């Protein structure tokens, strides 16, 4: 049976760590083949007979249940690799339309495996996934042309220039108009800051330049959904700022952005919603503000009388006190902000020279550590 192309905008690396990254061959579309009868893309792993049956019915249910304002919806999505490794365990994820959704977790937490299942590159062991209201991986032929994606770094032809790589990707997209191809390529190169290096061979690109070119391939055409797996990997601080600004720009144009990252500040700066993964399981999801609010604020008093301030605060029920050089901080516990004026007055009455007094709100990092008990150097 002839093969139907997936899309020129989904790129991934094949093999394990250290394997050479090669783009999949560009298949020639068969005019007579319909999406229903087309063979699945060669890069997608075929499910076993048992999981195919359960996955198909479950995915159809997820598709019917997915409301129009959910761009991604999974229910019980699970992936267990050969050898017994459980990479993703019962994932229930909901990504609202129009959001910039941060998929957060330490390396090895199951983020990339989840994205590969969502894009139809591998089949789930069990559970269901719907993308743009269609079950995956069954609907790759109809869904992926509406998605731009950069997964596990760009897969590039090293012997081609950056421009010719984009031409190749665009040619593989069955929805792309060849008459406007040059304009699309030039626009994409300009958006990621590679116009000056467009004629350079991709093998001579730095890691950051390759990352930019991969992102350009995902931006060749307007898409309903943009999926980015660690998009700022290999970039210097200025490049990271530019890519984050580009993500905001794409979102302002109406595209839903699903951004996987282990960088907390990246999620806080660009995302409206986030989900936290840890050891293959979803810990929590919601708006970024809601997640940050889960972390308790710390009372901070700046004073040259840190030891005396700690005594007064302890006498008034403040716990977890940590005196430092010119400051002391502690936890208010269940107290609300109304307790702050009374504490400040007590310090002044005790003769403490208060130079600064306030509540430092919890950050997304505080919330992550409180929820998972681990940092971002953990590979689970």
C-alpha positions as a printed NumPy array, in Angstrom:
array([[  0.   ,   0.   ,   0.   ],
       [  1.395,   3.47 ,  -0.864],
       [  2.596,   5.599,   1.993],
       [  1.008,   8.906,   2.934],
       [  3.308,  11.646,   4.258],
       [  2.736,  12.816,   7.784],
       [  3.887,  16.433,   7.463],
       [  7.09 ,  18.291,   6.812],
       [  6.832,  20.024,  10.167],
       [  7.24 ,  17.14 ,  12.595],
       [ 10.915,  16.383,  13.15 ],
       [ 12.497,  14.019,  15.634],
       [ 15.691,  12.128,  16.177],
       [ 15.908,   8.387,  15.724],
       [ 17.787,   6.021,  17.957],
       [ 19.151,   6.452,  21.435],
       [ 21.597,   8.905,  22.894],
       [ 24.48 ,   9.587,  20.548],
       [ 22.686,   8.176,  17.513],
       [ 22.997,  10.17 ,  14.313],
       [ 19.944,  12.333,  13.752],
       [ 18.5  ,  11.793,  10.307],
       [ 15.259,  13.05 ,   8.817],
       [ 12.851,  10.369,   7.777],
       [ 12.71 ,   9.837,   3.988],
       [ 10.106,  12.005,   2.343],
       [  7.408,   9.613,   1.056],
       [  5.543,  10.317,  -2.16 ],
       [  1.804,  10.775,  -1.582],
       [ -0.534,   8.392,  -3.296],
       [ -3.375,  10.343,  -4.983],
       [ -5.784,   7.443,  -4.703],
       [ -5.239,   6.795,  -1.015],
       [ -7.672,   8.338,   1.434],
       [ -6.74 ,   9.099,   5.068],
       [ -8.845,   6.164,   6.178],
       [ -7.044,   3.706,   3.927],
       [ -3.549,   5.17 ,   4.093],
       [ -0.794,   3.238,   5.831],
       [  0.451,   4.708,   9.103],
       [  3.69 ,   6.713,   8.965],
       [  6.816,   4.615,   9.114],
       [  8.126,   6.478,  12.171],
       [  5.152,   5.492,  14.301],
       [  5.55 ,   2.266,  16.225],
       [  2.841,  -0.285,  15.491],
       [  0.922,  -1.335,  18.583],
       [  0.47 ,  -4.925,  19.564],
       [ -2.882,  -6.502,  18.726],
       [ -4.083,  -6.284,  22.317],
       [ -3.083,  -2.674,  22.874],
       [ -4.29 ,  -1.682,  19.412],
       [ -7.81 ,  -2.849,  20.182],
       [ -7.992,  -1.216,  23.607],
       [ -6.15 ,   1.89 ,  22.431],
       [ -8.432,   2.331,  19.424],
       [-11.681,   2.157,  21.374],
       [-10.336,   4.278,  24.201],
       [ -8.958,   6.89 ,  21.815],
       [-12.275,   7.087,  20.001],
       [-13.965,   7.691,  23.331],
       [-11.457,  10.428,  24.168],
       [-12.058,  12.059,  20.796],
       [-15.818,  12.099,  21.234],
       [-15.484,  13.384,  24.784],
       [-12.928,  16.089,  23.97 ],
       [-14.67 ,  19.477,  23.963],
       [-13.799,  21.997,  21.259],
       [-11.807,  24.156,  23.686],
       [ -9.366,  21.333,  24.507],
       [ -6.558,  21.055,  21.961],
       [ -4.98 ,  18.061,  23.72 ],
       [ -6.776,  15.611,  25.972],
       [ -5.48 ,  12.316,  27.359],
       [ -7.103,   9.759,  29.628],
       [ -5.07 ,   7.053,  31.359],
       [ -2.285,   7.408,  28.788],
       [  0.417,   4.861,  29.599],
       [  3.647,   3.751,  27.938],
       [  5.663,   0.778,  29.11 ],
       [  8.751,  -0.072,  27.067],
       [ 10.219,  -3.511,  26.511],
       [ 12.068,  -4.588,  29.58 ],
       [  9.35 ,  -3.247,  31.856],
       [ 10.322,   0.439,  32.058],
       [  7.193,   2.467,  32.821],
       [  7.847,   5.822,  31.153],
       [  4.345,   7.336,  31.412],
       [  1.818,   6.129,  33.948],
       [ -1.923,   6.866,  33.618],
       [ -1.62 ,  10.434,  32.312],
       [ -4.782,  12.581,  32.367],
       [ -3.815,  15.837,  30.64 ],
       [ -5.969,  18.701,  29.359],
       [ -4.538,  21.558,  27.262],
       [ -6.971,  24.463,  26.683],
       [ -7.198,  26.052,  23.266],
       [ -5.33 ,  29.361,  23.012],
       [ -3.032,  28.646,  25.952],
       [  0.747,  28.585,  26.149],
       [  1.005,  25.325,  28.051],
       [  4.204,  24.451,  29.893],
       [  4.937,  20.745,  30.29 ],
       [  7.31 ,  20.795,  33.225],
       [  9.482,  18.158,  34.824],
       [ 13.055,  16.994,  35.365],
       [ 14.889,  15.109,  32.648],
       [ 13.604,  11.55 ,  32.506],
       [ 10.141,  12.352,  33.865],
       [  8.287,  11.171,  30.743],
       [  7.763,  14.477,  28.904],
       [  9.27 ,  13.515,  25.557],
       [  7.658,  10.066,  25.59 ],
       [  4.291,  11.751,  26.113],
       [  4.896,  14.127,  23.209],
       [  5.913,  11.243,  20.942],
       [  2.643,   9.488,  21.75 ],
       [  0.635,  12.664,  21.143],
       [  2.267,  13.079,  17.733],
       [  1.685,   9.451,  16.75 ],
       [  5.386,   8.628,  16.636],
       [  4.951,   5.774,  19.113],
       [  1.832,   3.941,  20.215],
       [  0.671,   3.97 ,  23.843],
       [  0.551,   0.741,  25.783],
       [ -2.909,   1.703,  27.016],
       [ -5.109,   4.731,  27.49 ],
       [ -6.316,   7.342,  25.025],
       [ -5.087,  10.571,  23.476],
       [ -6.953,  13.117,  21.361],
       [ -5.249,  16.   ,  19.548],
       [ -7.373,  18.705,  17.913],
       [-10.388,  16.552,  18.675],
       [ -9.09 ,  13.484,  16.811],
       [ -7.815,  10.195,  18.28 ],
       [ -4.083,   9.584,  18.048],
       [ -2.193,   7.778,  16.591],
       [ -5.089,   6.733,  14.339],
       [ -5.58 ,  10.23 ,  12.881],
       [ -1.997,  11.262,  12.104],
       [ -2.784,  11.88 ,   8.433],
       [ -5.459,  14.457,   9.249],
       [ -4.047,  15.928,  12.474],
       [ -0.338,  16.448,  11.805],
       [ -0.783,  18.843,   8.856],
       [ -2.443,  21.166,  11.407],
       [  0.483,  20.846,  13.852],
       [  3.998,  22.249,  13.87 ],
       [  6.409,  20.317,  16.073],
       [ 10.031,  20.158,  17.162],
       [ 10.758,  17.004,  19.153],
       [ 14.092,  15.949,  20.697],
       [ 15.995,  18.431,  18.569],
       [ 15.854,  18.97 ,  14.805],
       [ 16.559,  16.217,  12.283],
       [ 18.486,  17.926,   9.492],
       [ 20.246,  17.044,   6.248],
       [ 23.812,  18.091,   7.049],
       [ 24.865,  18.335,   3.4  ],
       [ 22.066,  20.819,   2.611],
       [ 22.007,  24.497,   3.488],
       [ 19.635,  25.796,   6.11 ],
       [ 17.413,  27.219,   3.379],
       [ 17.371,  23.963,   1.393],
       [ 16.491,  22.003,   4.532],
       [ 13.409,  24.176,   4.952],
       [ 12.531,  23.76 ,   1.282],
       [ 12.734,  19.988,   1.781],
       [ 10.502,  20.117,   4.851],
       [  7.987,  22.346,   3.109],
       [  7.924,  20.075,   0.059],
       [  6.951,  17.153,   2.262],
       [  3.849,  18.996,   3.484],
       [  0.869,  17.989,   1.315],
       [ -0.951,  21.202,   2.267],
       [  1.886,  23.541,   1.198],
       [  1.439,  25.644,  -1.952],
       [  4.666,  25.322,  -3.986],
       [  4.047,  28.714,  -5.599],
       [  4.623,  30.515,  -2.273],
       [  7.295,  28.188,  -0.91 ],
       [ 10.208,  30.621,  -1.23 ],
       [  8.284,  33.329,   0.614],
       [  7.392,  30.944,   3.468],
       [ 10.993,  29.778,   3.807],
       [ 12.365,  33.314,   3.824],
       [  9.808,  34.412,   6.435],
       [ 10.57 ,  31.44 ,   8.692],
       [ 14.33 ,  32.08 ,   8.479],
       [ 13.833,  35.723,   9.357],
       [ 11.611,  34.923,  12.346],
       [ 14.29 ,  32.756,  13.951],
       [ 17.202,  35.018,  13.049],
       [ 18.894,  32.767,  10.468],
       [ 18.537,  34.835,   7.278],
       [ 22.262,  35.658,   7.204],
       [ 23.236,  31.985,   7.648],
       [ 20.6  ,  30.551,   5.298],
       [ 23.181,  29.482,   2.685],
       [ 25.463,  27.754,   5.17 ],
       [ 25.542,  23.941,   5.306],
       [ 23.546,  22.593,   8.26 ],
       [ 26.476,  20.439,   9.368],
       [ 28.387,  23.641,  10.1  ],
       [ 25.623,  25.06 ,  12.289],
       [ 26.138,  25.333,  16.02 ],
       [ 23.712,  23.528,  18.338],
       [ 21.789,  26.74 ,  18.886],
       [ 21.571,  27.435,  15.137],
       [ 20.296,  23.914,  14.504],
       [ 17.67 ,  24.448,  17.18 ],
       [ 16.596,  27.683,  15.485],
       [ 16.378,  25.952,  12.118],
       [ 14.247,  23.182,  13.6  ],
       [ 11.942,  25.802,  15.052],
       [ 11.771,  27.518,  11.654],
       [ 10.602,  24.229,  10.112],
       [  7.717,  24.167,  12.589],
       [  6.787,  27.753,  11.675],
       [  6.669,  27.379,   7.905],
       [  2.884,  27.677,   7.952],
       [  0.351,  28.903,  10.512],
       [ -0.723,  25.938,  12.641],
       [ -3.472,  25.36 ,  15.173],
       [ -0.974,  23.75 ,  17.541],
       [  2.768,  24.239,  17.999],
       [  4.574,  21.516,  19.988],
       [  8.077,  22.388,  21.198],
       [ 10.29 ,  19.983,  23.135],
       [ 12.986,  21.96 ,  25.002],
       [ 13.031,  24.754,  22.359],
       [ 15.811,  26.801,  24.001],
       [ 18.243,  23.887,  24.328],
       [ 21.731,  24.962,  23.26 ],
       [ 20.915,  28.664,  23.008],
       [ 22.808,  31.464,  24.712],
       [ 20.865,  33.85 ,  27.009],
       [ 20.124,  36.295,  24.175],
       [ 18.906,  33.465,  21.94 ],
       [ 16.685,  32.16 ,  24.737],
       [ 15.079,  35.574,  25.111],
       [ 14.465,  35.782,  21.37 ],
       [ 12.851,  32.341,  21.205],
       [ 10.637,  33.135,  24.195],
       [  9.548,  36.353,  22.512],
       [  8.793,  34.367,  19.364],
       [  6.652,  31.919,  21.344],
       [  4.635,  34.836,  22.732],
       [  4.261,  36.229,  19.224],
       [  3.003,  32.922,  17.822],
       [  0.542,  32.565,  20.713],
       [ -0.759,  36.116,  20.115],
       [ -1.561,  35.04 ,  16.545],
       [ -3.979,  32.427,  17.92 ],
       [ -1.821,  29.291,  17.937],
       [ -1.925,  27.042,  20.995],
       [  1.644,  26.342,  22.144],
       [  2.582,  23.167,  24.022],
       [  6.074,  23.714,  25.426],
       [  8.081,  21.03 ,  27.197],
       [ 10.867,  22.275,  29.447],
       [ 12.861,  21.574,  32.585],
       [ 13.585,  25.312,  33.007],
       [ 11.315,  26.859,  35.609],
       [ 11.967,  30.453,  34.598],
       [ 11.087,  29.584,  30.998],
       [  7.673,  28.299,  32.062],
       [  7.021,  31.28 ,  34.344],
       [  7.987,  33.819,  31.684],
       [  6.004,  32.548,  28.697],
       [  3.302,  30.115,  29.841],
       [ -0.29 ,  30.715,  30.91 ],
       [ -0.877,  27.104,  32.02 ],
       [  1.401,  24.301,  33.16 ],
       [  1.498,  20.668,  34.194],
       [  4.135,  19.063,  36.4  ],
       [  5.443,  15.566,  35.65 ],
       [  7.49 ,  13.468,  38.041],
       [  8.675,   9.889,  37.434],
       [  6.148,   9.312,  34.666],
       [  3.121,  10.586,  36.555],
       [  1.202,  13.846,  36.379],
       [  1.542,  15.619,  39.717],
       [ -0.624,  18.679,  39.097],
       [ -1.909,  20.918,  36.306],
       [ -3.538,  24.345,  36.149],
       [ -2.682,  27.967,  35.447],
       [  0.856,  29.067,  36.287],
       [ -0.544,  31.477,  38.881],
       [ -2.513,  28.661,  40.537],
       [  0.523,  26.396,  40.688],
       [  2.766,  29.111,  42.128],
       [  0.097,  29.893,  44.728],
       [  0.481,  26.355,  46.082],
       [  3.844,  27.35 ,  47.507],
       [  3.552,  29.117,  50.85 ],
       [  5.07 ,  32.577,  51.093],
       [  7.88 ,  33.284,  53.55 ],
       [  7.954,  36.191,  55.97 ],
       [ 11.179,  38.17 ,  55.492],
       [ 12.436,  40.748,  57.99 ],
       [ 15.522,  42.794,  57.142],
       [ 17.226,  44.04 ,  60.286],
       [ 20.687,  44.292,  61.883],
       [ 19.088,  42.641,  64.945],
       [ 18.411,  39.274,  63.313],
       [ 18.849,  37.191,  66.473],
       [ 16.502,  39.37 ,  68.525],
       [ 13.961,  39.438,  65.665],
       [ 13.974,  35.636,  65.514],
       [ 13.194,  35.459,  69.257],
       [ 10.242,  37.85 ,  68.924],
       [  8.853,  36.099,  65.867],
       [  9.157,  32.683,  67.528],
       [  7.235,  34.01 ,  70.531],
       [  4.435,  35.027,  68.153],
       [  4.139,  31.641,  66.483],
       [  6.305,  32.073,  63.406],
       [  7.96 ,  28.744,  62.551],
       [ 10.881,  27.587,  60.425],
       [ 12.917,  30.65 ,  61.33 ],
       [ 16.226,  31.057,  59.495],
       [ 18.375,  33.951,  60.782],
       [ 20.933,  35.274,  58.335],
       [ 23.223,  38.225,  57.756],
       [ 20.973,  41.249,  58.122],
       [ 17.741,  39.282,  57.768],
       [ 15.554,  36.548,  59.172],
       [ 12.793,  34.645,  57.431],
       [ 10.167,  32.174,  58.558],
       [  6.843,  30.547,  57.785],
       [  3.494,  32.028,  58.768],
       [  1.793,  28.651,  58.491],
       [ -1.97 ,  29.03 ,  58.145],
       [ -1.977,  32.716,  59.027],
       [ -3.202,  35.198,  56.454],
       [ -1.786,  38.59 ,  55.525],
       [ -3.747,  40.282,  58.321],
       [ -1.212,  38.941,  60.83 ],
       [  1.614,  40.941,  59.265],
       [  0.897,  44.387,  60.874],
       [  0.718,  42.819,  64.35 ],
       [  4.039,  41.016,  63.856],
       [  5.73 ,  44.172,  62.606],
       [  4.386,  46.143,  65.597],
       [  5.659,  43.45 ,  67.984],
       [  9.142,  43.702,  66.494],
       [  9.216,  47.476,  66.838],
       [  7.925,  47.336,  70.416],
       [ 10.732,  44.873,  71.269],
       [ 13.31 ,  47.359,  70.031],
       [ 14.159,  45.535,  66.79 ],
       [ 15.404,  47.945,  64.116],
       [ 13.195,  46.931,  61.196],
       [ 14.628,  48.011,  57.85 ],
       [ 12.388,  45.842,  55.704],
       [  9.336,  43.715,  56.349],
       [  7.152,  41.716,  53.992],
       [  5.974,  38.441,  52.554],
       [  7.894,  36.872,  49.682],
       [  5.378,  35.021,  47.575],
       [  6.086,  31.46 ,  46.549],
       [  7.488,  30.812,  43.085],
       [  6.846,  28.   ,  40.639],
       [ 10.148,  26.507,  41.794],
       [  8.91 ,  26.454,  45.389],
       [  5.711,  24.77 ,  44.262],
       [  7.578,  22.165,  42.222],
       [  9.87 ,  21.198,  45.074],
       [  6.928,  21.077,  47.484],
       [  4.951,  18.846,  45.111],
       [  7.675,  16.467,  43.98 ],
       [ 10.443,  16.743,  46.56 ],
       [ 13.027,  16.736,  43.769],
       [ 14.99 ,  19.2  ,  41.696],
       [ 15.859,  19.391,  38.05 ],
       [ 19.045,  17.344,  38.117],
       [ 17.019,  14.174,  38.734],
       [ 16.586,  11.659,  35.904],
       [ 13.862,   9.302,  36.981]])
